[in-house]
Short mmCIF file of C-alpha atoms and ligand atoms in Angstrom, two decimals:
data_model
loop_
_atom_site.label_atom_id
_atom_site.label_comp_id
_atom_site.label_asym_id
_atom_site.label_seq_id
_atom_site.Cartn_x
_atom_site.Cartn_y
_atom_site.Cartn_z
CA MET A 17 -26.61 54.96 71.52
CA LEU A 18 -23.35 53.49 72.00
CA ARG A 19 -24.72 51.10 74.76
CA ILE A 20 -27.44 49.84 71.77
CA CYS A 21 -24.85 49.38 69.79
CA ALA A 22 -22.82 46.92 71.65
CA ILE A 23 -25.58 44.93 72.70
CA ASN A 24 -27.23 44.23 69.58
CA LEU A 25 -23.34 43.38 68.32
CA TYR A 26 -22.81 41.15 71.32
CA SER A 27 -26.19 39.59 69.98
CA LEU A 28 -25.09 38.82 66.70
CA ALA A 29 -22.15 37.80 68.28
CA CYS A 30 -24.16 34.53 70.18
CA ILE A 31 -26.47 34.05 67.02
CA LEU A 32 -23.37 33.79 64.96
CA TYR A 33 -21.58 31.35 67.39
CA SER A 34 -25.08 29.14 67.96
CA SER A 35 -24.84 28.79 64.41
CA ARG A 36 -21.63 27.53 64.00
CA VAL A 37 -21.79 25.08 66.73
CA THR A 38 -22.69 21.60 66.36
CA ILE A 39 -22.70 19.37 69.44
CA GLU A 40 -19.70 17.60 68.19
CA LYS A 41 -17.38 21.13 68.32
CA PHE A 42 -19.90 21.03 72.22
CA LEU A 43 -18.12 17.84 72.65
CA ALA A 44 -14.89 18.66 71.72
CA ASP A 45 -13.02 19.12 74.76
CA THR A 46 -15.47 16.35 76.70
CA PRO A 47 -13.60 13.20 76.94
CA GLU A 48 -13.88 10.25 74.09
CA ASN A 49 -15.35 7.85 76.08
CA LEU A 50 -17.94 10.02 77.24
CA ARG A 51 -18.64 12.44 74.14
CA GLY A 52 -18.69 8.92 72.33
CA THR A 53 -21.60 7.86 74.38
CA ILE A 54 -23.58 10.85 74.24
CA LEU A 55 -23.26 10.74 70.50
CA ALA A 56 -24.38 7.21 70.16
CA PHE A 57 -27.72 8.85 71.91
CA ALA A 58 -27.71 11.40 69.70
CA ASP A 59 -27.40 9.34 66.49
CA SER A 60 -30.30 7.33 68.28
CA VAL A 61 -32.49 10.41 68.00
CA LYS A 62 -31.61 10.72 64.65
CA LYS A 63 -32.62 7.56 63.80
CA ILE A 64 -35.83 7.39 65.59
CA THR A 65 -36.78 10.67 64.53
CA ALA A 66 -36.34 9.23 60.04
CA GLU A 67 -39.27 6.54 62.24
CA ILE A 68 -41.76 8.58 64.30
CA GLY A 69 -42.98 10.03 61.40
CA THR A 70 -44.36 6.83 60.42
CA ALA A 71 -44.37 3.76 61.95
CA GLU A 72 -47.39 1.81 63.25
CA THR A 73 -48.51 3.13 66.68
CA SER A 74 -50.09 -0.32 67.39
CA GLU A 75 -49.43 -2.41 70.40
CA ALA A 76 -46.47 -4.89 69.85
CA GLY A 77 -48.39 -7.44 71.87
CA SER A 78 -46.05 -7.40 74.72
CA GLN A 79 -45.85 -5.67 78.13
CA ASN A 80 -42.42 -3.99 79.85
CA THR A 81 -41.64 -4.34 83.09
CA PHE A 82 -44.28 -3.01 84.91
CA GLY A 83 -46.84 -5.04 83.16
CA GLU A 84 -47.88 -2.33 80.60
CA ASN A 85 -48.34 -2.62 76.92
CA GLN A 86 -45.47 -2.04 74.47
CA LEU A 87 -46.36 0.13 71.41
CA LYS A 88 -44.34 -1.15 68.37
CA LEU A 89 -42.89 2.32 68.97
CA ASP A 90 -41.46 1.79 72.03
CA VAL A 91 -39.76 -1.58 70.88
CA LEU A 92 -38.48 0.38 67.60
CA ALA A 93 -36.68 2.89 69.66
CA ASP A 94 -35.53 0.30 71.95
CA GLN A 95 -33.83 -1.56 69.37
CA ILE A 96 -32.71 1.51 67.87
CA ILE A 97 -30.78 2.51 70.52
CA PHE A 98 -29.59 -0.77 71.80
CA GLY A 99 -27.72 -1.35 68.35
CA GLU A 100 -25.93 2.34 69.14
CA LEU A 101 -24.92 0.99 72.59
CA GLU A 102 -23.45 -2.22 71.48
CA ALA A 103 -21.31 -0.52 69.28
CA CYS A 104 -19.59 1.84 72.24
CA PRO A 105 -17.29 0.75 73.96
CA PRO A 106 -17.68 2.67 77.50
CA VAL A 107 -20.92 1.37 77.66
CA ALA A 108 -20.46 -1.04 80.52
CA ILE A 109 -23.92 -1.55 81.36
CA ALA A 110 -27.52 -0.51 79.35
CA ALA A 111 -30.95 -0.39 81.10
CA SER A 112 -33.82 0.23 79.36
CA GLU A 113 -37.13 0.40 81.00
CA GLU A 114 -38.73 -1.47 78.11
CA GLN A 115 -36.00 -4.55 79.33
CA SER A 116 -36.61 -6.60 82.16
CA ASN A 117 -33.38 -6.40 83.50
CA GLU A 118 -30.25 -4.75 82.67
CA LYS A 119 -27.68 -5.44 79.71
CA VAL A 120 -23.88 -5.76 80.12
CA LEU A 121 -22.26 -4.46 76.52
CA HIS A 122 -18.63 -4.39 77.04
CA ALA A 123 -16.81 -5.90 80.30
CA ASP A 124 -14.44 -3.31 80.29
CA GLY A 125 -17.40 -0.07 79.41
CA GLU A 126 -17.20 3.03 82.14
CA PHE A 127 -20.58 3.77 82.32
CA SER A 128 -24.04 2.51 83.11
CA VAL A 129 -26.56 4.30 81.31
CA ALA A 130 -30.48 3.71 81.88
CA PHE A 131 -32.43 5.11 79.19
CA ASP A 132 -36.59 5.43 78.75
CA PRO A 133 -36.84 5.40 74.58
CA LEU A 134 -39.93 6.58 73.92
CA ASP A 135 -41.22 8.75 77.04
CA GLY A 136 -44.88 8.68 76.18
CA SER A 137 -45.14 6.66 73.33
CA SER A 138 -49.11 6.51 73.67
CA LEU A 139 -49.08 10.06 72.64
CA VAL A 140 -48.09 9.72 69.55
CA ASP A 141 -51.24 8.38 67.64
CA SER A 142 -52.90 11.92 68.77
CA ASN A 143 -49.19 13.54 67.45
CA LEU A 144 -48.27 14.83 70.59
CA ALA A 145 -44.59 15.39 71.18
CA VAL A 146 -42.40 12.61 73.17
CA GLY A 147 -39.13 12.22 74.06
CA THR A 148 -36.49 10.03 74.60
CA ILE A 149 -34.61 10.22 78.12
CA PHE A 150 -31.09 9.05 79.42
CA GLY A 151 -28.48 9.08 82.30
CA ILE A 152 -25.00 8.19 81.72
CA TRP A 153 -24.05 7.25 85.54
CA LYS A 154 -20.21 6.21 86.69
CA GLY A 155 -18.91 3.04 87.26
CA LYS A 156 -20.68 -0.15 86.74
CA GLY A 157 -25.01 -0.71 87.47
CA PHE A 158 -27.21 1.11 89.56
CA ILE A 159 -28.37 -0.42 92.27
CA GLY A 160 -26.75 0.92 96.09
CA LYS A 161 -25.97 4.45 93.94
CA THR A 162 -28.08 8.17 93.88
CA GLY A 163 -28.36 10.38 90.94
CA ARG A 164 -25.22 11.78 92.28
CA ALA A 165 -23.47 8.99 90.27
CA ILE A 166 -24.77 11.07 86.50
CA ILE A 167 -22.43 12.40 84.91
CA ALA A 168 -24.01 13.47 81.98
CA ALA A 169 -27.99 13.12 81.33
CA GLY A 170 -30.24 14.48 78.38
CA TYR A 171 -33.17 14.24 76.40
CA ALA A 172 -35.14 14.21 72.67
CA ILE A 173 -38.11 15.85 71.63
CA TYR A 174 -39.70 14.61 68.59
CA GLY A 175 -42.64 17.44 67.97
CA PRO A 176 -42.53 20.14 65.38
CA ARG A 177 -38.87 19.48 65.32
CA THR A 178 -36.51 17.48 66.93
CA THR A 179 -34.24 18.86 69.84
CA PHE A 180 -31.78 17.13 72.27
CA THR A 181 -31.57 18.74 75.61
CA LEU A 182 -28.12 17.88 77.15
CA SER A 183 -26.20 18.84 80.39
CA LEU A 184 -22.92 17.67 81.86
CA GLY A 185 -23.13 19.32 85.01
CA GLU A 186 -23.31 22.82 83.40
CA LYS A 187 -26.15 24.82 82.55
CA PRO A 188 -27.99 22.97 79.74
CA VAL A 189 -28.17 23.47 76.15
CA GLU A 190 -30.12 22.49 73.88
CA PHE A 191 -29.61 21.30 69.62
CA THR A 192 -31.66 21.39 66.90
CA LEU A 193 -31.98 18.74 64.19
CA GLN A 194 -30.63 20.49 60.58
CA LYS A 195 -32.15 19.21 57.35
CA ASN A 196 -28.32 18.03 56.91
CA GLY A 197 -28.15 15.54 59.80
CA GLU A 198 -26.04 18.25 61.92
CA TRP A 199 -27.75 19.24 65.21
CA LYS A 200 -27.24 22.60 65.73
CA LEU A 201 -27.06 24.64 69.29
CA SER A 202 -30.05 26.34 69.61
CA LEU A 203 -30.15 27.23 73.32
CA ALA A 204 -27.22 28.20 75.44
CA LYS A 205 -27.28 27.51 79.20
CA MET A 206 -31.01 27.33 79.65
CA GLU A 207 -31.43 29.14 83.49
CA ILE A 208 -34.80 28.25 85.39
CA GLY A 209 -35.93 31.76 87.01
CA GLU A 210 -39.05 32.21 88.88
CA GLY A 211 -42.66 32.45 87.25
CA LYS A 212 -46.34 31.30 87.50
CA MET A 213 -46.71 28.54 85.21
CA PHE A 214 -47.64 24.17 86.28
CA ALA A 215 -47.88 20.95 85.01
CA PRO A 216 -49.72 19.13 86.93
CA GLY A 217 -49.55 15.23 86.41
CA ASN A 218 -51.45 12.56 88.12
CA LEU A 219 -54.60 15.01 89.43
CA ARG A 220 -57.13 12.26 90.15
CA ALA A 221 -54.58 11.25 93.23
CA CYS A 222 -56.19 14.85 94.39
CA ALA A 223 -59.69 12.50 95.26
CA GLU A 224 -57.74 11.08 98.50
CA ASN A 225 -54.40 13.36 98.51
CA LYS A 226 -56.15 16.78 99.73
CA ASN A 227 -52.72 18.57 100.22
CA TYR A 228 -52.11 17.90 95.87
CA LEU A 229 -55.73 19.61 95.84
CA ALA A 230 -54.86 22.49 97.63
CA LEU A 231 -51.86 22.93 96.19
CA LEU A 232 -54.33 22.38 93.01
CA ASP A 233 -56.18 25.50 94.23
CA PHE A 234 -53.83 27.62 94.98
CA TRP A 235 -52.22 27.31 91.52
CA ALA A 236 -55.65 27.97 90.09
CA GLU A 237 -56.31 31.37 92.60
CA ASN A 238 -52.80 32.75 92.56
CA GLY A 239 -53.61 32.69 88.49
CA TYR A 240 -50.94 30.18 87.29
CA GLN A 241 -50.91 29.27 83.93
CA LEU A 242 -51.53 25.92 83.04
CA ARG A 243 -49.08 24.10 81.00
CA TYR A 244 -49.74 20.10 80.83
CA SER A 245 -49.34 17.83 77.83
CA GLY A 246 -48.99 14.56 79.21
CA GLY A 247 -45.58 14.18 77.91
CA MET A 248 -43.42 14.53 80.60
CA VAL A 249 -40.60 15.44 78.79
CA PRO A 250 -41.92 17.97 76.91
CA ASP A 251 -43.43 19.78 79.64
CA VAL A 252 -40.03 19.78 81.85
CA HIS A 253 -38.31 21.02 78.72
CA GLN A 254 -41.20 23.87 78.34
CA ILE A 255 -39.76 25.03 82.25
CA LEU A 256 -36.37 25.08 80.63
CA VAL A 257 -37.21 27.25 77.94
CA LYS A 258 -39.60 29.25 79.55
CA SER A 259 -37.65 29.49 82.67
CA LYS A 260 -40.20 29.17 84.84
CA GLY A 261 -42.53 26.82 86.67
CA ILE A 262 -43.36 23.55 87.69
CA PHE A 263 -43.56 19.43 86.76
CA SER A 264 -45.46 17.50 89.56
CA TYR A 265 -46.66 14.19 90.03
CA PRO A 266 -47.59 12.92 93.39
CA GLY A 267 -49.24 10.30 94.51
CA SER A 268 -52.26 9.12 96.66
CA ALA A 269 -53.25 5.37 98.03
CA SER A 270 -55.16 4.54 94.87
CA CYS A 271 -53.34 6.53 92.60
CA PRO A 272 -49.60 5.90 93.34
CA PRO A 273 -46.88 7.35 91.99
CA LYS A 274 -45.45 5.96 88.47
CA LEU A 275 -42.78 7.74 87.34
CA ARG A 276 -39.64 6.02 87.16
CA LEU A 277 -36.10 6.62 89.15
CA ILE A 278 -33.36 5.67 87.09
CA TYR A 279 -35.42 6.29 84.24
CA GLU A 280 -37.16 9.47 83.95
CA CYS A 281 -37.03 10.98 87.17
CA ALA A 282 -33.03 11.16 88.12
CA PRO A 283 -31.97 12.10 84.52
CA LEU A 284 -34.20 15.14 84.23
CA ALA A 285 -34.18 16.72 87.71
CA PHE A 286 -30.48 16.36 86.55
CA ILE A 287 -30.81 18.81 83.99
CA VAL A 288 -33.24 20.77 85.95
CA GLU A 289 -31.08 20.92 89.02
CA ALA A 290 -27.96 21.98 86.85
CA ALA A 291 -30.44 24.54 85.57
CA GLY A 292 -30.79 26.37 88.52
CA GLY A 293 -33.77 24.36 89.09
CA ALA A 294 -34.91 21.96 91.84
CA SER A 295 -36.23 18.67 92.51
CA THR A 296 -38.01 16.71 95.01
CA ASN A 297 -39.52 13.83 96.08
CA LEU A 298 -41.04 15.44 99.54
CA GLU A 299 -37.70 14.52 101.69
CA THR A 300 -35.28 14.83 99.69
CA SER A 301 -33.52 16.10 96.23
CA ILE A 302 -34.30 13.43 93.45
CA LEU A 303 -31.02 12.91 92.64
CA ASP A 304 -30.69 12.16 96.64
CA GLU A 305 -32.67 9.09 96.65
CA LYS A 306 -30.73 5.73 96.74
CA VAL A 307 -31.49 3.19 94.16
CA LEU A 308 -33.00 -0.13 95.45
CA ASP A 309 -34.08 -1.39 92.24
CA LEU A 310 -34.82 -0.36 88.39
CA ASP A 311 -38.13 -0.69 88.69
CA GLN A 312 -38.15 1.70 91.72
CA ARG A 313 -40.88 4.78 91.12
CA THR A 314 -40.88 8.03 93.10
CA VAL A 315 -42.76 11.06 94.00
CA ILE A 316 -41.32 13.81 91.95
CA ALA A 317 -42.11 17.74 91.41
CA VAL A 318 -38.86 19.76 89.39
CA GLY A 319 -38.62 23.53 88.38
CA SER A 320 -38.09 26.54 90.29
CA GLN A 321 -36.58 26.58 93.32
CA LYS A 322 -39.52 28.39 94.76
CA GLU A 323 -42.04 26.81 92.72
CA VAL A 324 -40.57 22.99 94.45
CA ASP A 325 -40.08 24.35 98.19
CA ARG A 326 -43.98 25.28 97.62
CA PHE A 327 -44.86 22.02 96.54
CA ARG A 328 -42.91 20.35 99.38
CA LYS A 329 -44.94 22.71 101.80
CA PHE A 330 -48.21 21.93 100.45
CA LEU A 331 -47.60 18.25 100.17
CA THR A 332 -45.92 17.21 103.68
CA VAL A 333 -48.24 19.47 105.82
P1 P6P B 402 -51.09 10.61 82.67
C1 P6P B 402 -46.11 9.08 79.99
O1 P6P B 402 -47.10 7.60 79.79
C2 P6P B 402 -45.48 9.33 81.21
O2 P6P B 402 -44.57 8.51 81.26
C3 P6P B 402 -45.08 10.73 81.85
O3 P6P B 402 -44.56 10.98 80.33
C4 P6P B 402 -46.20 11.53 81.91
O4 P6P B 402 -45.87 13.11 82.81
C5 P6P B 402 -46.63 10.66 82.49
O5 P6P B 402 -46.64 9.15 82.17
C6 P6P B 402 -48.16 11.11 82.11
O6 P6P B 402 -48.56 10.36 83.30
O7 P6P B 402 -51.26 10.01 84.77
O8 P6P B 402 -50.79 11.63 83.19
O9 P6P B 402 -51.56 9.39 81.98
#
């Protein structure tokens, strides 16, 4: 009886603690330059949240670096984030998936940031959840570095609620945007265990990539739960929240990998590995893949250690 009371009291204490923890309190001991940079993204997400519910989802009439037609929402989210970063002196360089080149913002800044302003924006017209992804890298520039230079990474999800997930290298935490504009801690220290859930991207590659087809058969024949929305951010976040599973996006000759190393894969791999999970590009951890150019794309699988190991085993037969 005493043990049950102790557990209940502990659970109550956790609820009370998290109900009082805002992002500012969580970052109280973080160096001001890094805290300010993270809060610049958190403030951007609030502004994007205010727009995404009613902004036009039509095309902007322009294309991004990858030749993809931009939506007005992509451009709007990009402008909002740059507006916040331009007022953030620690940011020396900012690279956006929606821009052709990195931008020098503050010559004396200590960090470089790479971000995808609105990943999955083409899903907004179907009212599916989409996200903002960012990584904060030590020093100036990205070329020649690996994801090990990331000192903090995070993502926002614009869904039934707006959440902001963050790691500075420790276990990731999630904040939920409140009606009063505060970010309240909603999930502390997320960890990835093991379990049968899969988010298989680029299935059209199976026509040529028979190893991927064999893994798909394994998942189907072994009772894995399919959870794929077409939005990488919510699909990966689900692995953290449910503490299990794998997100994969390999390729084939005619359907090559399309996910970007610095804007999407490295920040998400940083967060998943911080949660005790794993990542792979089939050769190394995503965090050990050297950046050769800002447009670099990579094979990716992120998730639990066993599932990522299985992915690598099947795909490299
Ligand atoms: P496919 C969204 O466009 C995105 O960049 C990721 O968020 C998502 O995982 C992937 O592309 C979806 O790609 O080939 O399934 O449309």
